[in-house]
Short mmCIF file of C-alpha atoms in Angstrom, two decimals:
data_model
loop_
_atom_site.label_atom_id
_atom_site.label_comp_id
_atom_site.label_asym_id
_atom_site.label_seq_id
_atom_site.Cartn_x
_atom_site.Cartn_y
_atom_site.Cartn_z
CA MET A 24 -1.36 -33.62 7.65
CA LYS A 25 1.63 -32.50 5.10
CA THR A 26 4.59 -31.01 6.28
CA LEU A 27 5.97 -27.93 4.64
CA THR A 28 9.20 -25.80 5.12
CA ILE A 29 8.69 -22.21 5.30
CA SER A 30 11.12 -19.29 5.68
CA LEU A 31 10.32 -16.63 8.19
CA SER A 32 12.00 -13.65 9.42
CA PRO A 33 13.87 -13.28 12.72
CA GLN A 34 11.07 -11.22 14.19
CA GLN A 35 8.29 -13.50 12.79
CA VAL A 36 10.10 -16.63 14.56
CA ALA A 37 10.52 -14.53 17.59
CA ARG A 38 6.71 -13.68 17.70
CA LEU A 39 5.88 -17.43 16.87
CA HIS A 40 8.06 -18.70 19.71
CA GLY A 41 6.57 -16.05 21.99
CA ALA A 42 3.24 -16.98 21.36
CA VAL A 43 4.07 -20.42 22.35
CA GLU A 44 5.83 -20.15 25.13
CA SER A 45 2.96 -17.57 26.80
CA GLY A 46 0.57 -20.67 26.48
CA ALA A 47 -1.45 -18.82 23.77
CA TYR A 48 -0.79 -21.91 21.46
CA ALA A 49 0.08 -25.24 21.90
CA SER A 50 2.83 -25.27 19.06
CA ASN A 51 4.47 -23.63 16.34
CA SER A 52 2.09 -25.52 13.84
CA GLU A 53 -1.10 -24.09 15.82
CA VAL A 54 0.22 -20.78 14.97
CA VAL A 55 0.77 -21.05 11.35
CA ARG A 56 -2.61 -22.99 10.81
CA ASP A 57 -4.32 -20.19 12.95
CA ALA A 58 -2.67 -17.48 10.69
CA LEU A 59 -3.89 -19.14 7.85
CA ARG A 60 -7.61 -19.60 8.96
CA LEU A 61 -7.28 -15.56 9.43
CA TRP A 62 -5.88 -15.16 5.95
CA GLU A 63 -8.55 -17.55 4.49
CA GLN A 64 -11.34 -15.21 6.22
CA ARG A 65 -9.89 -11.96 5.04
CA GLU A 66 -9.52 -13.36 1.37
CA GLU A 67 -13.21 -14.62 1.61
CA ILE A 68 -13.97 -11.04 2.79
CA ARG A 69 -12.27 -9.38 0.09
CA LEU A 70 -13.58 -11.53 -2.83
CA LEU A 71 -17.05 -10.85 -1.32
CA GLU A 72 -16.59 -7.08 -0.96
CA ILE A 73 -15.19 -7.38 -4.82
CA ASN A 74 -18.41 -8.84 -6.08
CA ARG A 75 -20.41 -6.06 -4.10
CA LEU A 76 -18.51 -3.31 -6.00
CA LYS A 77 -18.96 -5.11 -9.08
CA ARG A 78 -22.61 -5.40 -8.67
CA ALA A 79 -22.81 -1.64 -7.67
CA TYR A 80 -20.80 -0.73 -10.73
CA ASP A 81 -23.29 -2.76 -12.87
CA GLU A 82 -26.15 -0.95 -10.95
CA GLY A 83 -24.68 2.34 -11.68
CA MET A 84 -23.92 1.93 -15.42
CA ALA A 85 -27.43 0.47 -15.72
CA SER A 86 -28.95 3.36 -14.22
CA GLY A 87 -28.69 5.68 -17.11
CA GLU A 88 -26.36 8.44 -17.98
CA GLY A 89 -24.52 10.36 -15.62
CA ARG A 90 -24.67 14.24 -15.15
CA GLU A 91 -21.80 16.61 -13.87
CA VAL A 92 -22.48 18.12 -10.71
CA ASP A 93 -20.25 20.90 -9.01
CA ALA A 94 -19.68 20.67 -5.01
CA LYS A 95 -21.68 23.40 -4.22
CA THR A 96 -25.12 22.12 -6.24
CA LEU A 97 -24.44 18.38 -4.66
CA LEU A 98 -24.43 19.86 -1.23
CA ALA A 99 -27.56 21.79 -2.00
CA GLU A 100 -29.00 18.31 -3.38
CA LEU A 101 -27.90 16.25 -0.54
CA LYS A 102 -29.49 19.02 2.18
CA ALA A 103 -32.56 18.95 0.34
CA GLU A 104 -32.84 15.32 0.55
CA ILE A 105 -32.26 15.03 4.36
CA ARG A 106 -34.96 17.80 4.68
CA ARG A 107 -37.46 15.59 2.68
CA GLY A 108 -36.57 12.75 4.60
CA ALA A 109 -35.09 11.04 1.87
#
């Protein structure tokens, strides 16, 4: 394993030490590794969401011309769809 030097705020240091002292983690390194795993998972989810949004945008652009609809008309159309079971 590679050793790194990091800077933490006093609050972060207190939380890190608290996690180890409580027995939730065996060492400071274990806390940091767990935090990095969570960050990696969050980044992976973020990238998946960005890709999903890009696909939805592309599908929307490929679906044809848009149209302007006021709120009253939109609500009426949504209610009609619900009644039809769509």
